[in-house]
Every structure is written in structure tokens, then in C-alpha cells.
Amino acid sequence: MGELATTNLITYEYPMNEKIRSWLRLETLLSQIYELSNITSYSSGIAFFRSVSELIEILDRGEVRSDLIKELEKQRTRLSNWASDPNADNQLISSLLTDLSDKISHLMSAPRFGHHLRTDKIISMVRQRLSIPGGCCSFDLPTLQLWLNIPKNERDKAISGWLQSLDPLNDALKTVLSLIRQSGTFETKESFNGFYQDSVEGKELLRIKLPAENFIYPQISGHKTRFALRFLHIDSENGILPDMIRFELSCC
């Protein structure tokens, strides 16, 4: 069976273990932080600091650096093994191996993830108010109100320092998740009566492609070796679910 005949496909992802779950959350938050770093208003400032605060909480929960280093070393070993294949592109593999070695070195020498953010006075002050509903009004945070109105070059300097402290994490995470995603191949599958289940060995990430125009999304559950997909219509009361749904699945 060929690929789905549509260009408007949404890719849904589901982690099969806690490590990948944490990495996907970090990826989302880092994307938000870099995108929101161009603060243009009080509201966009609060959105930026909220994402920074959530990132710090995740970094405080586990050994992100050591897990990323282990994954990069695993990928480096895998590439080294590929180099012995007579059909291997050794020039490309050599370049990738150098890039992975550089990223491992950068990670090992980088300061503790999030330390620069945790110790910043402005970030700490805003974090204290974020747990309170509506607790970031301007009358609660006059210091932030002032900070958001100081010359832009001063604010940009501070924000640039925060982002630079995150660059080693962001760079390594992008590389790791990209290699994991590339390890799988999309295959067209069919679901009957809105349900599909299967088993996998040694896979960490499920990726499902569905056309947006059908208003159907997957509810995914799974752990370690087994997973199940239940397809639902966005209009749970009136939406019509086809007897057969074709989708693309990649197990990475």
C-alpha cells in the first residue's frame, strides 16, 4: 500500500517510555522559549517566563544531561558499526561521528542545565507568582513591569544570556530526537471500527500521520512493547467515524 494521497497530514507522536516522554516535553518547552523570547508586551513576557519556569521544573526532576550523553554515545556506536558495511557512505558517517563527538564534549563541559535560569533574580521573582491564579498582574510584579520597560538592548542582553545557557541542551536534544525519528519508516496501515493494536520490540517512539481534513485524531496508549490506537472524531457527539481509516505509522 502506498502513502496517503494528501499533503495536509498531521504527525502525532507518543512516547513508549518516561525518558522519551521527558525529552518531548523539553522539546516543546524549548521551542516555546525560543519563539517567545522576542517579548513585545507584558502578556508575552508572562508567557515567556511561564515556559522558562516549566522547563526548570522538568530539569530539576531527572538526570537529563547523563541520559542525553548515553543516547548520543549509543548513536555514535551505531554509526561506527554501519561504517563496516561495504555500501556505507563513509564520508557522511565520518562527518556525523565528528558532530556527535563534538556534541558529547559540549554537553560534558556545559554548566548544569538550568543553573543560569534558577539563579536569575527576575526569573525567580516571576516563578514565585506563577502558581497563583492571576498572580502575575502588574500590581503583583512592579519589578517585572519596570524590567519590561527598560531599554530593549538591555532586555535583549539578559534574554540572550538565558538562551545561550540553553543552547547545549537544545542542540543535543534536537540531534537525539532527530536520529530517533529518522530510525523509523512510515508504513500505511488500516484501522477497522476505529481501533488498531500491535506489538513492537525495542522501540521508543510511535509516530502516526493522519489527514487533518477528516477531523479524526488518534488516542494512543502503550508501554514498552504493546500499543493501541483508538481513532476519534473531534465532534464526539455528531462526528461520523468511517468503518475503515487509513493512516501512516512509524515505530522508532
PDB file of C-alpha atoms in Angstrom, residues 48-226:
ATOM      1  CA  PHE A  48       7.882  33.507  28.151  1.00  0.00           C
ATOM      2  CA  PHE A  49       8.596  33.291  31.888  1.00  0.00           C
ATOM      3  CA  ARG A  50       5.920  30.602  32.351  1.00  0.00           C
ATOM      4  CA  SER A  51       7.640  28.384  29.775  1.00  0.00           C
ATOM      5  CA  VAL A  52      11.024  29.040  31.424  1.00  0.00           C
ATOM      6  CA  SER A  53       9.583  28.103  34.824  1.00  0.00           C
ATOM      7  CA  GLU A  54       8.108  24.832  33.498  1.00  0.00           C
ATOM      8  CA  LEU A  55      11.435  23.989  31.847  1.00  0.00           C
ATOM      9  CA  ILE A  56      13.277  24.473  35.156  1.00  0.00           C
ATOM     10  CA  GLU A  57      10.798  22.136  36.897  1.00  0.00           C
ATOM     11  CA  ILE A  58      11.425  19.346  34.381  1.00  0.00           C
ATOM     12  CA  LEU A  59      15.209  19.812  34.539  1.00  0.00           C
ATOM     13  CA  ASP A  60      15.039  19.516  38.337  1.00  0.00           C
ATOM     14  CA  ARG A  61      13.333  16.094  38.148  1.00  0.00           C
ATOM     15  CA  GLY A  62      15.931  13.922  36.447  1.00  0.00           C
ATOM     16  CA  GLU A  63      19.392  13.401  35.022  1.00  0.00           C
ATOM     17  CA  VAL A  64      18.737  14.916  31.610  1.00  0.00           C
ATOM     18  CA  ARG A  65      22.399  15.537  30.790  1.00  0.00           C
ATOM     19  CA  SER A  66      23.567  11.961  31.534  1.00  0.00           C
ATOM     20  CA  ASP A  67      20.615  10.469  29.613  1.00  0.00           C
ATOM     21  CA  LEU A  68      21.389  12.616  26.556  1.00  0.00           C
ATOM     22  CA  ILE A  69      25.090  11.723  26.691  1.00  0.00           C
ATOM     23  CA  LYS A  70      24.216   7.996  26.884  1.00  0.00           C
ATOM     24  CA  GLU A  71      21.901   8.350  23.865  1.00  0.00           C
ATOM     25  CA  LEU A  72      24.495  10.259  21.825  1.00  0.00           C
ATOM     26  CA  GLU A  73      27.107   7.611  22.641  1.00  0.00           C
ATOM     27  CA  LYS A  74      24.650   4.888  21.653  1.00  0.00           C
ATOM     28  CA  GLN A  75      24.022   6.607  18.312  1.00  0.00           C
ATOM     29  CA  ARG A  76      27.787   7.048  17.815  1.00  0.00           C
ATOM     30  CA  THR A  77      28.339   3.307  18.363  1.00  0.00           C
ATOM     31  CA  ARG A  78      25.538   2.521  15.904  1.00  0.00           C
ATOM     32  CA  LEU A  79      27.083   4.762  13.248  1.00  0.00           C
ATOM     33  CA  SER A  80      30.513   3.215  13.816  1.00  0.00           C
ATOM     34  CA  ASN A  81      29.035  -0.237  13.198  1.00  0.00           C
ATOM     35  CA  TRP A  82      27.424   0.983   9.964  1.00  0.00           C
ATOM     36  CA  ALA A  83      30.829   2.140   8.728  1.00  0.00           C
ATOM     37  CA  SER A  84      31.870  -1.515   8.262  1.00  0.00           C
ATOM     38  CA  ASP A  85      29.093  -2.041   5.698  1.00  0.00           C
ATOM     39  CA  PRO A  86      30.604  -2.171   2.177  1.00  0.00           C
ATOM     40  CA  ASN A  87      27.799   0.079   0.862  1.00  0.00           C
ATOM     41  CA  ALA A  88      28.169   2.671   3.605  1.00  0.00           C
ATOM     42  CA  ASP A  89      28.847   6.325   2.822  1.00  0.00           C
ATOM     43  CA  ASN A  90      31.965   6.589   4.970  1.00  0.00           C
ATOM     44  CA  GLN A  91      32.435  10.291   4.326  1.00  0.00           C
ATOM     45  CA  LEU A  92      28.918  11.051   5.614  1.00  0.00           C
ATOM     46  CA  ILE A  93      29.326   8.681   8.573  1.00  0.00           C
ATOM     47  CA  SER A  94      32.683  10.271   9.466  1.00  0.00           C
ATOM     48  CA  SER A  95      31.066  13.721   9.430  1.00  0.00           C
ATOM     49  CA  LEU A  96      28.178  12.532  11.612  1.00  0.00           C
ATOM     50  CA  LEU A  97      30.559  10.829  14.059  1.00  0.00           C
ATOM     51  CA  THR A  98      32.570  14.050  14.412  1.00  0.00           C
ATOM     52  CA  ASP A  99      29.358  16.015  15.009  1.00  0.00           C
ATOM     53  CA  LEU A 100      28.195  13.543  17.676  1.00  0.00           C
ATOM     54  CA  SER A 101      31.599  13.622  19.392  1.00  0.00           C
ATOM     55  CA  ASP A 102      31.503  17.436  19.454  1.00  0.00           C
ATOM     56  CA  LYS A 103      28.023  17.437  20.979  1.00  0.00           C
ATOM     57  CA  ILE A 104      29.053  14.950  23.668  1.00  0.00           C
ATOM     58  CA  SER A 105      32.059  17.138  24.547  1.00  0.00           C
ATOM     59  CA  HIS A 106      29.884  20.264  24.704  1.00  0.00           C
ATOM     60  CA  LEU A 107      27.407  18.514  26.984  1.00  0.00           C
ATOM     61  CA  MET A 108      30.092  17.224  29.332  1.00  0.00           C
ATOM     62  CA  SER A 109      31.708  20.659  29.674  1.00  0.00           C
ATOM     63  CA  ALA A 110      28.487  22.702  29.847  1.00  0.00           C
ATOM     64  CA  PRO A 111      27.317  24.094  33.215  1.00  0.00           C
ATOM     65  CA  ARG A 112      24.432  22.350  34.955  1.00  0.00           C
ATOM     66  CA  PHE A 113      21.294  22.675  32.831  1.00  0.00           C
ATOM     67  CA  GLY A 114      19.045  25.454  34.084  1.00  0.00           C
ATOM     68  CA  HIS A 115      21.521  26.806  36.671  1.00  0.00           C
ATOM     69  CA  HIS A 116      21.755  30.190  34.943  1.00  0.00           C
ATOM     70  CA  LEU A 117      17.946  30.402  34.905  1.00  0.00           C
ATOM     71  CA  ARG A 118      17.425  29.245  38.506  1.00  0.00           C
ATOM     72  CA  THR A 119      19.772  31.876  39.915  1.00  0.00           C
ATOM     73  CA  ASP A 120      18.404  34.832  37.961  1.00  0.00           C
ATOM     74  CA  LYS A 121      16.509  37.304  40.171  1.00  0.00           C
ATOM     75  CA  ILE A 122      13.889  38.322  37.589  1.00  0.00           C
ATOM     76  CA  ILE A 123      13.062  34.700  36.702  1.00  0.00           C
ATOM     77  CA  SER A 124      12.927  33.662  40.389  1.00  0.00           C
ATOM     78  CA  MET A 125      10.631  36.551  41.226  1.00  0.00           C
ATOM     79  CA  VAL A 126       8.150  35.708  38.456  1.00  0.00           C
ATOM     80  CA  ARG A 127       8.265  31.960  39.245  1.00  0.00           C
ATOM     81  CA  GLN A 128       7.064  32.660  42.795  1.00  0.00           C
ATOM     82  CA  ARG A 129       3.856  34.200  41.433  1.00  0.00           C
ATOM     83  CA  LEU A 130       3.075  31.741  38.617  1.00  0.00           C
ATOM     84  CA  SER A 131       1.411  29.160  40.893  1.00  0.00           C
ATOM     85  CA  ILE A 132      -1.172  31.757  41.985  1.00  0.00           C
ATOM     86  CA  PRO A 133      -4.157  32.146  39.594  1.00  0.00           C
ATOM     87  CA  GLY A 134      -3.812  35.618  38.109  1.00  0.00           C
ATOM     88  CA  GLY A 135      -0.809  36.155  40.373  1.00  0.00           C
ATOM     89  CA  CYS A 136       1.243  37.869  37.695  1.00  0.00           C
ATOM     90  CA  CYS A 137      -0.786  41.080  37.443  1.00  0.00           C
ATOM     91  CA  SER A 138       1.328  44.192  37.103  1.00  0.00           C
ATOM     92  CA  PHE A 139       0.460  45.293  40.659  1.00  0.00           C
ATOM     93  CA  ASP A 140       1.889  41.960  41.913  1.00  0.00           C
ATOM     94  CA  LEU A 141       5.105  42.344  39.925  1.00  0.00           C
ATOM     95  CA  PRO A 142       6.091  46.016  39.639  1.00  0.00           C
ATOM     96  CA  THR A 143       9.740  44.968  39.232  1.00  0.00           C
ATOM     97  CA  LEU A 144       8.805  42.958  36.127  1.00  0.00           C
ATOM     98  CA  GLN A 145       6.733  45.844  34.848  1.00  0.00           C
ATOM     99  CA  LEU A 146       9.799  48.061  35.142  1.00  0.00           C
ATOM    100  CA  TRP A 147      12.107  45.416  33.599  1.00  0.00           C
ATOM    101  CA  LEU A 148       9.814  45.096  30.570  1.00  0.00           C
ATOM    102  CA  ASN A 149      10.098  48.858  30.021  1.00  0.00           C
ATOM    103  CA  ILE A 150      13.862  49.272  30.303  1.00  0.00           C
ATOM    104  CA  PRO A 151      15.760  49.820  27.007  1.00  0.00           C
ATOM    105  CA  LYS A 152      15.280  46.883  24.645  1.00  0.00           C
ATOM    106  CA  ASN A 153      19.009  46.318  24.207  1.00  0.00           C
ATOM    107  CA  GLU A 154      19.331  45.744  27.972  1.00  0.00           C
ATOM    108  CA  ARG A 155      16.493  43.210  27.987  1.00  0.00           C
ATOM    109  CA  ASP A 156      17.828  41.513  24.859  1.00  0.00           C
ATOM    110  CA  LYS A 157      21.224  41.142  26.530  1.00  0.00           C
ATOM    111  CA  ALA A 158      19.680  39.345  29.515  1.00  0.00           C
ATOM    112  CA  ILE A 159      17.472  37.127  27.337  1.00  0.00           C
ATOM    113  CA  SER A 160      20.422  36.290  25.067  1.00  0.00           C
ATOM    114  CA  GLY A 161      22.363  35.090  28.112  1.00  0.00           C
ATOM    115  CA  TRP A 162      19.471  32.873  29.198  1.00  0.00           C
ATOM    116  CA  LEU A 163      19.121  31.342  25.727  1.00  0.00           C
ATOM    117  CA  GLN A 164      22.866  30.776  25.352  1.00  0.00           C
ATOM    118  CA  SER A 165      22.818  28.776  28.592  1.00  0.00           C
ATOM    119  CA  LEU A 166      20.168  26.533  26.985  1.00  0.00           C
ATOM    120  CA  ASP A 167      21.921  26.095  23.619  1.00  0.00           C
ATOM    121  CA  PRO A 168      23.909  22.937  24.590  1.00  0.00           C
ATOM    122  CA  LEU A 169      20.698  21.275  25.824  1.00  0.00           C
ATOM    123  CA  ASN A 170      18.671  22.404  22.812  1.00  0.00           C
ATOM    124  CA  ASP A 171      21.358  21.329  20.334  1.00  0.00           C
ATOM    125  CA  ALA A 172      21.825  17.868  21.869  1.00  0.00           C
ATOM    126  CA  LEU A 173      18.091  17.270  22.231  1.00  0.00           C
ATOM    127  CA  LYS A 174      17.403  18.214  18.600  1.00  0.00           C
ATOM    128  CA  THR A 175      20.113  15.817  17.436  1.00  0.00           C
ATOM    129  CA  VAL A 176      18.925  12.923  19.599  1.00  0.00           C
ATOM    130  CA  LEU A 177      15.232  13.258  18.707  1.00  0.00           C
ATOM    131  CA  SER A 178      16.045  13.722  15.023  1.00  0.00           C
ATOM    132  CA  LEU A 179      18.094  10.497  14.967  1.00  0.00           C
ATOM    133  CA  ILE A 180      15.356   8.606  16.816  1.00  0.00           C
ATOM    134  CA  ARG A 181      12.662   9.871  14.429  1.00  0.00           C
ATOM    135  CA  GLN A 182      14.784   9.015  11.398  1.00  0.00           C
ATOM    136  CA  SER A 183      15.267   5.452  12.660  1.00  0.00           C
ATOM    137  CA  GLY A 184      11.658   4.590  11.765  1.00  0.00           C
ATOM    138  CA  THR A 185       9.916   4.341   8.398  1.00  0.00           C
ATOM    139  CA  PHE A 186       6.283   5.263   7.790  1.00  0.00           C
ATOM    140  CA  GLU A 187       4.059   2.438   6.539  1.00  0.00           C
ATOM    141  CA  THR A 188       0.402   2.684   5.552  1.00  0.00           C
ATOM    142  CA  LYS A 189      -1.932   0.809   7.900  1.00  0.00           C
ATOM    143  CA  GLU A 190      -5.688   0.323   8.149  1.00  0.00           C
ATOM    144  CA  SER A 191      -7.912   0.584  11.201  1.00  0.00           C
ATOM    145  CA  PHE A 192     -11.350  -1.026  11.338  1.00  0.00           C
ATOM    146  CA  ASN A 193     -14.117   0.226  13.619  1.00  0.00           C
ATOM    147  CA  GLY A 194     -11.789   2.950  14.887  1.00  0.00           C
ATOM    148  CA  PHE A 195      -9.306   0.596  16.581  1.00  0.00           C
ATOM    149  CA  TYR A 196      -5.780  -0.679  15.891  1.00  0.00           C
ATOM    150  CA  GLN A 197      -3.290  -2.506  18.101  1.00  0.00           C
ATOM    151  CA  ASP A 198       0.111  -4.075  17.629  1.00  0.00           C
ATOM    152  CA  SER A 199       3.298  -5.050  19.445  1.00  0.00           C
ATOM    153  CA  VAL A 200       6.829  -3.712  18.994  1.00  0.00           C
ATOM    154  CA  GLU A 201      10.259  -4.639  20.347  1.00  0.00           C
ATOM    155  CA  GLY A 202      12.941  -2.133  21.276  1.00  0.00           C
ATOM    156  CA  LYS A 203      11.001   0.894  20.055  1.00  0.00           C
ATOM    157  CA  GLU A 204      10.725   4.172  21.960  1.00  0.00           C
ATOM    158  CA  LEU A 205       8.501   6.453  19.902  1.00  0.00           C
ATOM    159  CA  LEU A 206       5.316   5.988  17.883  1.00  0.00           C
ATOM    160  CA  ARG A 207       4.537   8.411  15.053  1.00  0.00           C
ATOM    161  CA  ILE A 208       1.122   8.477  13.364  1.00  0.00           C
ATOM    162  CA  LYS A 209       0.159  10.538  10.314  1.00  0.00           C
ATOM    163  CA  LEU A 210      -3.477  11.422   9.638  1.00  0.00           C
ATOM    164  CA  PRO A 211      -5.087  13.901   7.232  1.00  0.00           C
ATOM    165  CA  ALA A 212      -6.429  16.982   9.010  1.00  0.00           C
ATOM    166  CA  GLU A 213      -9.456  17.385   6.734  1.00  0.00           C
ATOM    167  CA  ASN A 214     -11.186  14.280   8.139  1.00  0.00           C
ATOM    168  CA  PHE A 215     -11.305  15.791  11.668  1.00  0.00           C
ATOM    169  CA  ILE A 216     -10.130  12.459  13.101  1.00  0.00           C
ATOM    170  CA  TYR A 217      -7.343  12.104  15.679  1.00  0.00           C
ATOM    171  CA  PRO A 218      -5.724   9.112  17.446  1.00  0.00           C
ATOM    172  CA  GLN A 219      -5.998   8.414  21.148  1.00  0.00           C
ATOM    173  CA  ILE A 220      -2.794   6.483  21.830  1.00  0.00           C
ATOM    174  CA  SER A 221      -1.902   4.212  24.722  1.00  0.00           C
ATOM    175  CA  GLY A 222       1.063   1.929  25.131  1.00  0.00           C
ATOM    176  CA  HIS A 223       4.073   0.905  27.170  1.00  0.00           C
ATOM    177  CA  LYS A 224       7.327  -0.876  26.319  1.00  0.00           C
ATOM    178  CA  THR A 225       6.196  -3.494  23.771  1.00  0.00           C
ATOM    179  CA  ARG A 226       2.451  -3.049  23.140  1.00  0.00           C
TER     180      ARG A 226
END
